[in-house]
Amino acid sequence: MNNKTLPYWLALEESKPVRFSELAHLMAKAMHPGDHELMSYAAARINLETELKQAVKDGALTVRNAAGLGRHTFAHGDALQRAVMLPQDLRPFLAERGIELRLTPHGNGPDLWTLENAAAAIAEQEQWHDGARGSLESALLEAASSRALVVRNPHTDLPKTDGDVRAFYELVTPSDVNAWLEKQGLPYRWSVARPEVKPEPQAAMPAPVADSASNTPVVKTKAKRRTWWDVSSPYIVDVMRAGQYATCKELYRALEAKAGPDSPFDKGTGVNRGSLFVREIARALDVKTVQNKWQTLRELAQK
């Protein structure tokens, strides 16, 4: 493969399988990442969903069984949607479509960490020497092996209840580790710095215009950041009017079932798995937040 610069890029964690059902979204978002590109994103995603199925059928895209990561022998229907792909298998396929694959180190935060990386991060925070780091890594491994410390499956990010634990592979979150540290009665906690998110460039604002009568300049006001309510409440109300939902949980399940290009939501992945994801503002929306607006939503739906 040549070294030409590709117009788009997609970051994935090395060695962590990607669900086939999520690939169309990931590719479309890589090509159309901006909030102002939602229509282009939706069109690309619809086209990719068809293209990806054909690529599997033609053998151009390798899909694997999530259980053992062997090649899938019956990749059709729901079985195909549950199938996974390894990032290294995706590189040539993505490059042919103008998308550069950028692999991030496995288990190196900010949300999920291997035990050895967690120990190294805490040792750096506390300014410990290497011997203390090694002792902490051993203690974390022992606690994870006995399940005194919650340890997570790298394929699903869900707690792992059986099997061996390896310091270089299985994952923990800072919350998992801090809960264990608290149980041990230790005085310190692990504080993880979040990467700075730079705001998207805004369109240039016109210069203040003086009022011809009073000669008073017009004061520019800062645009208010849109919330999940601003973005999605009209759609949620329409869904409520079209169906009958006795509880907020029933409504939330309906919104999850309808998530996709025709709604403001995607199904959450990774740390947002189990929640709706509001595309326009790139934020997760859990059922409790919707519950807090349940009465208001019901009143609006009845108008």
Coordinates of C-alpha atoms in Angstrom, one line a residue, residues 9-280:
W9 CA -9.4 8.9 9.3
L10 CA -10.9 6.6 11.9
A11 CA -9.4 5.9 15.4
L12 CA -9.9 2.4 16.8
E13 CA -8.3 0.7 19.8
E14 CA -5.8 -1.9 18.7
S15 CA -6.9 -5.5 19.2
K16 CA -10.4 -4.5 20.2
P17 CA -13.0 -6.1 17.9
V18 CA -15.5 -3.8 16.1
R19 CA -19.1 -5.0 15.8
F20 CA -20.3 -5.2 12.2
S21 CA -23.5 -3.4 13.2
E22 CA -21.5 -0.4 14.2
L23 CA -19.1 -0.1 11.2
A24 CA -21.4 1.8 8.9
H25 CA -21.9 4.5 11.5
L26 CA -18.2 4.7 12.3
M27 CA -17.2 5.0 8.6
A28 CA -19.9 7.6 7.9
K29 CA -19.0 9.6 10.9
A30 CA -15.3 9.6 9.8
M31 CA -16.3 11.0 6.4
H32 CA -18.9 13.5 7.8
P33 CA -17.9 14.3 11.4
G34 CA -19.5 17.8 11.7
D35 CA -22.9 18.6 13.1
H36 CA -23.6 20.6 9.9
E37 CA -23.1 17.3 7.8
L38 CA -25.9 15.3 9.3
M39 CA -27.7 14.9 6.0
S40 CA -24.5 13.7 4.3
Y41 CA -23.7 11.4 7.2
A42 CA -27.2 9.8 7.0
A43 CA -26.9 9.3 3.3
A44 CA -23.4 7.8 3.6
R45 CA -24.5 5.5 6.4
I46 CA -27.5 4.1 4.4
N47 CA -25.3 3.4 1.4
L48 CA -22.6 1.8 3.5
E49 CA -25.0 -0.5 5.2
T50 CA -25.8 -2.0 1.8
E51 CA -22.1 -1.9 0.6
L52 CA -20.8 -3.6 3.7
K53 CA -23.2 -6.6 3.5
Q54 CA -22.1 -7.0 -0.2
A55 CA -18.4 -6.8 0.8
V56 CA -18.9 -9.6 3.3
K57 CA -20.7 -11.7 0.7
D58 CA -17.9 -11.0 -1.9
G59 CA -15.2 -11.9 0.6
A60 CA -13.7 -8.4 0.6
L61 CA -14.4 -7.9 4.3
T62 CA -13.5 -10.5 6.9
V63 CA -16.0 -10.9 9.8
R64 CA -15.4 -13.1 12.8
N65 CA -17.4 -14.9 15.5
A66 CA -17.5 -12.8 18.6
A67 CA -17.0 -15.8 20.8
G68 CA -13.6 -17.1 19.5
L69 CA -12.7 -14.6 16.8
G70 CA -12.6 -17.3 14.2
R71 CA -13.8 -16.5 10.7
H72 CA -17.6 -16.5 10.7
T73 CA -19.1 -19.4 8.7
F74 CA -22.7 -18.1 8.5
A75 CA -22.6 -14.3 8.3
H76 CA -26.2 -13.5 7.4
G77 CA -29.0 -11.6 9.1
D78 CA -28.8 -11.2 12.9
A79 CA -25.6 -13.4 13.0
L80 CA -23.9 -10.9 10.7
Q81 CA -25.0 -7.9 12.8
R82 CA -23.5 -9.6 15.9
A83 CA -20.3 -10.5 14.1
V84 CA -17.1 -8.6 14.8
M85 CA -14.0 -7.5 12.9
L86 CA -10.4 -7.0 14.1
P87 CA -9.0 -3.5 13.4
Q88 CA -6.0 -4.9 11.5
D89 CA -8.4 -6.7 9.1
L90 CA -10.1 -3.4 8.4
R91 CA -7.1 -1.3 7.4
P92 CA -7.0 -2.2 3.6
F93 CA -10.8 -2.1 3.3
L94 CA -10.9 1.4 4.9
A95 CA -8.0 2.7 2.8
E96 CA -9.7 1.7 -0.4
R97 CA -12.5 4.0 0.7
G98 CA -10.3 6.9 1.6
I99 CA -10.2 6.3 5.3
E100 CA -7.0 6.0 7.3
L101 CA -7.0 3.7 10.2
R102 CA -5.3 5.1 13.3
L103 CA -4.8 2.6 16.1
T104 CA -4.7 3.8 19.7
P105 CA -2.9 1.8 22.4
H106 CA -4.9 -0.9 24.0
G107 CA -6.2 -0.1 27.5
N108 CA -4.5 3.3 27.8
G109 CA -7.5 5.4 28.9
P110 CA -9.0 7.7 29.5
D111 CA -11.9 5.4 30.2
L112 CA -10.5 1.9 30.0
W113 CA -7.1 0.8 31.2
T114 CA -5.1 -2.5 31.4
L115 CA -3.9 -3.3 34.9
E116 CA -0.3 -2.5 34.1
N117 CA -1.2 0.8 32.5
A118 CA -3.4 1.7 35.5
A119 CA -0.6 0.9 37.9
A120 CA 1.8 3.1 35.8
A121 CA -0.6 6.0 35.7
I122 CA -1.2 5.9 39.5
A123 CA 2.5 5.6 40.2
E124 CA 3.2 8.7 38.0
Q125 CA 0.4 10.6 39.7
E126 CA 1.7 9.8 43.2
Q127 CA 5.4 10.1 42.1
W128 CA 6.3 6.6 43.2
H129 CA 9.5 4.8 42.2
D130 CA 9.3 1.7 39.9
G131 CA 9.3 -0.8 42.7
A132 CA 6.2 0.7 44.2
R133 CA 4.6 0.7 40.7
G134 CA 5.3 -3.0 40.4
S135 CA 3.9 -3.7 43.9
L136 CA 0.7 -1.9 43.0
E137 CA 0.4 -3.8 39.7
S138 CA 0.8 -7.1 41.5
A139 CA -1.9 -6.0 44.1
L140 CA -4.3 -5.0 41.3
L141 CA -3.7 -8.3 39.5
E142 CA -4.3 -10.3 42.6
A143 CA -7.5 -8.3 43.4
A144 CA -8.8 -8.7 39.8
S145 CA -8.1 -12.4 39.8
S146 CA -10.1 -12.9 43.0
R147 CA -12.8 -10.5 41.6
A148 CA -12.3 -8.2 44.6
L149 CA -11.6 -5.6 41.9
V150 CA -14.0 -5.4 39.0
V151 CA -12.2 -6.4 35.8
R152 CA -13.7 -6.0 32.3
N153 CA -13.8 -8.1 29.1
P154 CA -11.9 -6.2 26.4
H155 CA -14.5 -7.4 23.8
T156 CA -17.6 -6.0 25.5
D157 CA -16.3 -3.7 28.4
L158 CA -18.6 -5.7 30.7
P159 CA -17.5 -7.1 34.0
K160 CA -15.6 -10.5 33.6
T161 CA -16.8 -13.1 36.1
D162 CA -14.6 -16.0 35.3
G163 CA -11.4 -17.0 33.5
D164 CA -7.8 -15.8 33.8
V165 CA -6.9 -12.1 34.3
R166 CA -3.8 -10.8 32.5
A167 CA -2.2 -7.5 33.5
F168 CA -1.6 -6.5 29.8
Y169 CA -5.1 -7.4 28.5
E170 CA -8.1 -7.3 30.7
L171 CA -9.4 -3.8 31.5
V172 CA -10.5 -1.6 34.5
T173 CA -12.0 1.8 34.7
P174 CA -10.8 4.5 37.1
S175 CA -14.1 4.1 39.0
D176 CA -13.4 0.4 39.4
V177 CA -10.0 1.0 40.8
N178 CA -11.1 3.9 43.1
A179 CA -13.9 1.7 44.5
W180 CA -11.2 -1.0 45.3
L181 CA -8.8 1.6 46.8
E182 CA -11.6 2.9 49.1
K183 CA -12.3 -0.7 50.3
Q184 CA -8.6 -1.0 51.2
G185 CA -8.8 2.2 53.3
L186 CA -6.1 3.9 51.2
P187 CA -5.9 7.7 51.4
Y188 CA -5.3 8.4 47.7
R189 CA -7.6 8.1 44.6
W190 CA -6.8 7.9 40.9
S191 CA -7.6 11.1 39.1
V192 CA -7.6 10.8 35.3
A193 CA -7.2 14.0 33.2
R194 CA -9.7 14.1 30.4
P195 CA -8.4 15.1 26.9
E196 CA -9.3 18.7 26.1
V197 CA -12.1 18.9 23.5
K198 CA -11.6 21.9 21.2
P199 CA -14.8 23.5 20.1
E200 CA -15.6 23.4 16.4
P201 CA -14.8 26.7 14.6
Q202 CA -17.8 29.0 14.4
A203 CA -18.9 31.0 11.4
A204 CA -17.6 34.5 11.5
M205 CA -20.0 37.0 13.1
P206 CA -20.8 40.3 11.5
A207 CA -19.3 43.4 13.1
P208 CA -21.5 45.4 15.5
V209 CA -23.7 47.8 13.7
A210 CA -24.4 51.2 15.2
D211 CA -28.0 52.3 15.5
S212 CA -28.4 55.4 13.3
A213 CA -30.7 57.2 15.8
S214 CA -28.9 56.6 19.1
N215 CA -25.4 55.7 17.7
T216 CA -25.4 52.8 20.2
P217 CA -23.5 49.8 19.0
V218 CA -25.4 46.5 18.9
V219 CA -24.0 44.1 21.5
K220 CA -23.1 40.6 20.2
T221 CA -24.4 37.8 22.4
K222 CA -22.8 34.4 22.8
A223 CA -24.8 31.5 21.2
K224 CA -26.3 29.2 23.8
R225 CA -25.0 25.6 23.6
R226 CA -27.8 23.3 22.4
T227 CA -28.9 20.6 24.8
W228 CA -30.5 17.1 24.3
W229 CA -33.8 18.7 25.0
D230 CA -33.3 21.3 22.2
V231 CA -32.2 18.7 19.7
S232 CA -34.5 15.8 20.4
S233 CA -37.6 16.7 22.3
P234 CA -39.7 17.5 19.2
Y235 CA -38.9 14.0 17.9
I236 CA -39.6 12.3 21.2
V237 CA -43.0 14.0 21.4
D238 CA -43.8 12.8 17.9
V239 CA -42.9 9.3 18.9
M240 CA -45.1 9.5 22.0
R241 CA -48.0 10.8 19.9
A242 CA -47.6 7.9 17.4
G243 CA -47.6 5.2 20.2
Q244 CA -48.9 4.5 23.7
Y245 CA -46.3 4.4 26.4
A246 CA -47.3 4.0 30.0
T247 CA -43.9 4.5 31.4
C248 CA -40.7 6.3 30.6
K249 CA -38.8 3.0 30.3
E250 CA -41.2 1.8 27.6
L251 CA -40.7 5.1 25.7
Y252 CA -36.9 4.8 26.1
R253 CA -36.9 1.2 24.7
A254 CA -39.0 2.5 21.7
L255 CA -36.4 5.3 21.1
E256 CA -33.6 2.7 21.2
A257 CA -35.4 0.6 18.7
K258 CA -35.9 3.6 16.3
A259 CA -32.3 4.8 16.7
G260 CA -30.6 5.5 13.4
P261 CA -30.4 8.0 10.6
D262 CA -34.2 8.8 10.8
S263 CA -33.9 9.9 14.4
P264 CA -31.6 12.2 16.4
F265 CA -30.2 9.2 18.2
D266 CA -27.7 6.4 17.7
K267 CA -27.3 3.4 20.1
G268 CA -24.4 4.1 22.4
T269 CA -21.2 2.1 22.1
G270 CA -18.2 1.6 24.3
V271 CA -18.6 3.5 27.6
N272 CA -22.0 4.7 26.3
R273 CA -23.3 1.2 25.7
G274 CA -26.9 0.9 27.0
S275 CA -27.6 4.6 26.5
L276 CA -28.9 6.6 23.6
F277 CA -26.4 8.8 21.9
V278 CA -27.5 12.3 20.7
R279 CA -25.6 12.7 17.4
E280 CA -25.8 16.5 17.1

